[in-house]
PDB file of C-alpha atoms in Angstrom:
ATOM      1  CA  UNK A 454      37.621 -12.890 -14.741  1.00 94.00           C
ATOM      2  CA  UNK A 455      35.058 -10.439 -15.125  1.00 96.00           C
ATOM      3  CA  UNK A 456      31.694 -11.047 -13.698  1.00 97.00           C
ATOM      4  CA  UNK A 457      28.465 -10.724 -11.587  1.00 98.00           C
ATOM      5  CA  UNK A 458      27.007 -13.940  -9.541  1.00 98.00           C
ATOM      6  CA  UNK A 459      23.435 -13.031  -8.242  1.00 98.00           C
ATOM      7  CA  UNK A 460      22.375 -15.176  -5.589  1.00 98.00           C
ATOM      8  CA  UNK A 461      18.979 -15.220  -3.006  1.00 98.00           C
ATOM      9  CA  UNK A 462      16.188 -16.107  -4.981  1.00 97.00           C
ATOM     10  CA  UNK A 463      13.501 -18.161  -4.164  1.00 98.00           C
ATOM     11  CA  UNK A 464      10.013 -18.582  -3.651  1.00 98.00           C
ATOM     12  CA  UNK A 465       7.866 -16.772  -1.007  1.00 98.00           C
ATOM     13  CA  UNK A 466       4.085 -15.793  -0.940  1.00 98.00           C
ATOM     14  CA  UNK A 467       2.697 -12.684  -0.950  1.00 98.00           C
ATOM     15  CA  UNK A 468       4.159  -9.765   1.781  1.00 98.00           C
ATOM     16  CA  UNK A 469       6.921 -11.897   2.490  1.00 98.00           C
ATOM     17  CA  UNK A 470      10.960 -10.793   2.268  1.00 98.00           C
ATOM     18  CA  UNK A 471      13.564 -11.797   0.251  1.00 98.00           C
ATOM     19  CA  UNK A 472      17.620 -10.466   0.292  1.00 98.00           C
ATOM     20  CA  UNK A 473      19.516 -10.645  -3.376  1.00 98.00           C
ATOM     21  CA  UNK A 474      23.146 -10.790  -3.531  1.00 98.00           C
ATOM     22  CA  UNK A 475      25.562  -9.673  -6.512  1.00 98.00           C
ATOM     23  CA  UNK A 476      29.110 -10.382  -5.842  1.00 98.00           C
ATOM     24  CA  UNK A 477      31.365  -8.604  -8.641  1.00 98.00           C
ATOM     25  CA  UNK A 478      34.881  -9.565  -9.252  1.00 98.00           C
ATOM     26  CA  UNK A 479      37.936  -8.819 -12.424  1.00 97.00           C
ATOM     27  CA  UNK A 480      36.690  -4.939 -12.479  1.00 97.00           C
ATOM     28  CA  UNK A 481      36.899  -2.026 -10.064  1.00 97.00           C
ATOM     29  CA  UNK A 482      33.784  -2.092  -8.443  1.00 97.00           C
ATOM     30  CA  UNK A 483      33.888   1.228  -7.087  1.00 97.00           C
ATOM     31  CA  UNK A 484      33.979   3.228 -10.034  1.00 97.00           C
ATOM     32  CA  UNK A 485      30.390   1.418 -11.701  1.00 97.00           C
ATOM     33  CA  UNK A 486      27.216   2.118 -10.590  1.00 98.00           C
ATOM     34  CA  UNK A 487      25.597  -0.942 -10.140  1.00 98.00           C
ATOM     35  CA  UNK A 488      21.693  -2.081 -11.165  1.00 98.00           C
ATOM     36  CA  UNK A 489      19.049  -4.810 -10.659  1.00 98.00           C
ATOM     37  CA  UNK A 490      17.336  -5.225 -13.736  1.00 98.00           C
ATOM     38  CA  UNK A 491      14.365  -7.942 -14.000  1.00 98.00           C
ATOM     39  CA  UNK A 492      12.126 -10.311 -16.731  1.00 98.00           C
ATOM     40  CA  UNK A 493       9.001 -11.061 -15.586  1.00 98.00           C
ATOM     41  CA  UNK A 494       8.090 -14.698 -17.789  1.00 94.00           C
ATOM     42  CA  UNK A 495       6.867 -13.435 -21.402  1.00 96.00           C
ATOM     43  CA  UNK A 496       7.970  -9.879 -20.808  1.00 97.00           C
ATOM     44  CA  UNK A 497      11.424  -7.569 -21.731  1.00 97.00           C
ATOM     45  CA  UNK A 498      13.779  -6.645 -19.208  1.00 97.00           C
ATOM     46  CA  UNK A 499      12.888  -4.141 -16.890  1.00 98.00           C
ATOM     47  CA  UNK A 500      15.136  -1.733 -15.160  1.00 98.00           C
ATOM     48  CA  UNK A 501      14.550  -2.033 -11.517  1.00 98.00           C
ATOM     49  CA  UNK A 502      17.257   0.170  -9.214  1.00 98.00           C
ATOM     50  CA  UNK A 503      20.400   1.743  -9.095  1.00 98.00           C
ATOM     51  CA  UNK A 504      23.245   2.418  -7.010  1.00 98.00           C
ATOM     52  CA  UNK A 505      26.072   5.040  -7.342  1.00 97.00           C
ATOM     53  CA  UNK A 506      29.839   4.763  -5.582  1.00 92.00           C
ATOM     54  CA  UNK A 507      28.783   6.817  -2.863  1.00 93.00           C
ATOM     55  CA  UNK A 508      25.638   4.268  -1.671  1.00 95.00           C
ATOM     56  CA  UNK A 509      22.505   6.561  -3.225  1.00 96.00           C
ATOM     57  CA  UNK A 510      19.967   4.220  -4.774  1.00 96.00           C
ATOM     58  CA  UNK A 511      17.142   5.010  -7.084  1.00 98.00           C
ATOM     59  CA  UNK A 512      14.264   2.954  -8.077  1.00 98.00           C
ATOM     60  CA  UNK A 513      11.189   2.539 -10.390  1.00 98.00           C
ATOM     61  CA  UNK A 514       8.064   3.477  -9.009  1.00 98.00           C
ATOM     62  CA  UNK A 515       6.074   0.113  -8.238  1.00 98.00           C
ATOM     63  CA  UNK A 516       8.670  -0.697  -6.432  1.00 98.00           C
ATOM     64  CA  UNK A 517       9.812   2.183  -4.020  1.00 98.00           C
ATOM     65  CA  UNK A 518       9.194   1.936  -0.148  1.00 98.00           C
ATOM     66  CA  UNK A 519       9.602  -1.548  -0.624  1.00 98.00           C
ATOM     67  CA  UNK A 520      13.145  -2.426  -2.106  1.00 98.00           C
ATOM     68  CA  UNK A 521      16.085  -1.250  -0.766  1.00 98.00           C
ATOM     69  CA  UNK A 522      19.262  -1.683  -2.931  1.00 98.00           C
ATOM     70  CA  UNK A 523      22.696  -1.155  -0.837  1.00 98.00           C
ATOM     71  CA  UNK A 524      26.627  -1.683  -1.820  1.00 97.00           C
ATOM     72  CA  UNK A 525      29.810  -2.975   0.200  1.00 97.00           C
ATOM     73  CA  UNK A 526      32.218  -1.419  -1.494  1.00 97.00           C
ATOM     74  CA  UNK A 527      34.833  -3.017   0.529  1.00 96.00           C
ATOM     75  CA  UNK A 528      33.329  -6.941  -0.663  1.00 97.00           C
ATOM     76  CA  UNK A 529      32.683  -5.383  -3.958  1.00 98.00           C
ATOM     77  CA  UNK A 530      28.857  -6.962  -3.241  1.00 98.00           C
ATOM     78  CA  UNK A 531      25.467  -5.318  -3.811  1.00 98.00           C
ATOM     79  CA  UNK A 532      21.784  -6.316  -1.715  1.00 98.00           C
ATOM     80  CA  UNK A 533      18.838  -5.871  -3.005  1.00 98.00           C
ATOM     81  CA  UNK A 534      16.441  -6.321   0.104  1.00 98.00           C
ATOM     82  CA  UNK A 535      12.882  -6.612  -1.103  1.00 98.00           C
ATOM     83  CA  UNK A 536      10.297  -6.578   1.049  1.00 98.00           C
ATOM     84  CA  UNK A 537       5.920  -6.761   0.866  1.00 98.00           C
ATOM     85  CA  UNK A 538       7.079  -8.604  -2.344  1.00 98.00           C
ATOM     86  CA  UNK A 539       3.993  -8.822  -4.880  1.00 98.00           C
ATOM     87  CA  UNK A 540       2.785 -11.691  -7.557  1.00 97.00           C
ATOM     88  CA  UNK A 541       3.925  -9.390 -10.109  1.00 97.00           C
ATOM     89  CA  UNK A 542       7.352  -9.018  -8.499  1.00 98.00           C
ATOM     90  CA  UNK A 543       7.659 -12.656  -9.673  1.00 98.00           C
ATOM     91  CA  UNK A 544      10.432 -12.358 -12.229  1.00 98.00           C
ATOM     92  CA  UNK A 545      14.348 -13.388 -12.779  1.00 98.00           C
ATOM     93  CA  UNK A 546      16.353 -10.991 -11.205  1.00 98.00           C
ATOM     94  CA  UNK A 547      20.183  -9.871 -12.826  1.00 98.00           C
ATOM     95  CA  UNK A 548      23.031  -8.126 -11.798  1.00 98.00           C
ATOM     96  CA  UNK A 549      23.895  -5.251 -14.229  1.00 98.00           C
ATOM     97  CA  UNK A 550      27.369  -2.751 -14.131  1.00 98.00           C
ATOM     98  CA  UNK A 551      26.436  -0.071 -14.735  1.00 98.00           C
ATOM     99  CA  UNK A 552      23.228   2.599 -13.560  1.00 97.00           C
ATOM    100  CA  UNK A 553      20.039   2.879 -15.928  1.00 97.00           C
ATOM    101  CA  UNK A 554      21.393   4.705 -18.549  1.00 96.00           C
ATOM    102  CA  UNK A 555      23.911   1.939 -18.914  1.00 95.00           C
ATOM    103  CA  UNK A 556      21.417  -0.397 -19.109  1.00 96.00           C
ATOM    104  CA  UNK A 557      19.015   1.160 -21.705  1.00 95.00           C
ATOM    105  CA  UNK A 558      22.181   1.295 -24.296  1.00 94.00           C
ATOM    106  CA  UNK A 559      21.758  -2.387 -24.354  1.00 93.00           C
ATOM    107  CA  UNK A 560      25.474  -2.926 -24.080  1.00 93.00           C
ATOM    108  CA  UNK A 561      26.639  -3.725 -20.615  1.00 95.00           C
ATOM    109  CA  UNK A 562      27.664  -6.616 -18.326  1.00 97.00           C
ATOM    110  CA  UNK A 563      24.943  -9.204 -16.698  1.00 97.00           C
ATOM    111  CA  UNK A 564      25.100 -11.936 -14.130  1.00 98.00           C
ATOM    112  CA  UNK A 565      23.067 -15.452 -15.010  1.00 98.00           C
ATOM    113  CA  UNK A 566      20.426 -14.344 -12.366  1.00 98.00           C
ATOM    114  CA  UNK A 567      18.378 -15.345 -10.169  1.00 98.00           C
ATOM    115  CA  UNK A 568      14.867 -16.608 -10.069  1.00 98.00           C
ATOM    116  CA  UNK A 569      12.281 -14.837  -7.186  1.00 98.00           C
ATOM    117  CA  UNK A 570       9.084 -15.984  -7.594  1.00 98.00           C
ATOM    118  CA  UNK A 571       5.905 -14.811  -5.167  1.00 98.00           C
ATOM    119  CA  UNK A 572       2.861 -16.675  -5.017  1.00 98.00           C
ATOM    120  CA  UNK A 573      -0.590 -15.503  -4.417  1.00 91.00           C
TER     121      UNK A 573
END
């Protein structure tokens, strides 16, 4: 079966750390870039950071210097380590195959999520 299970929300308060998991399975992981993508409540998705096969990450802007997105390719498993986590970080987090341009087609793959909220 083919499919992305986030997991390592929660909720934390301002500055604080959290580590998101995305454990892929039914497709060959190492041929997809992988991406976070996020919905903040009321608000469209938002593209959030990429990772290629060979382990290079890029990110959006508010959120460089403070997330770090890496890949086993080996577990077929992606982290998302986000750290000095903001209020407006607060947002459901998914799992998408494929990089940002994937993404922006509209077409691709998603996990259910998972829910990171920061409080002020």
């Amino acid at each position: 079966q083919v499919q992305l299970v986030e997991s390592g929300g929660g909720l934390v308060q301002t500055g604080e750390s959290l580590r998101l998991s995305c454990a892929a399975s039914g497709f060959s992981f190492i041929n997809w870039y992988i991406s976070w993508v996020r919905q903040a409540p009321g608000k469209g998705l938002e593209w959030v950071s990429d990772v290629d096969n060979t382990g290079t990450g890029t990110y959006i802007d508010s959120v460089k210097g403070r997330f770090t997105l890496t890949r086993d390719n080996a577990r077929n498993k992606v982290v998302l380590q986000m750290n000095n986590l903001q209020p407006e970080d607060t947002a459901r987090y998914y799992c998408v195959r494929g990089g940002r341009n994937t993404f922006l087609t509209g077409t691709y793959l998603q996990g259910p999520g998972t829910q990171v909220t920061v409080s002020s």
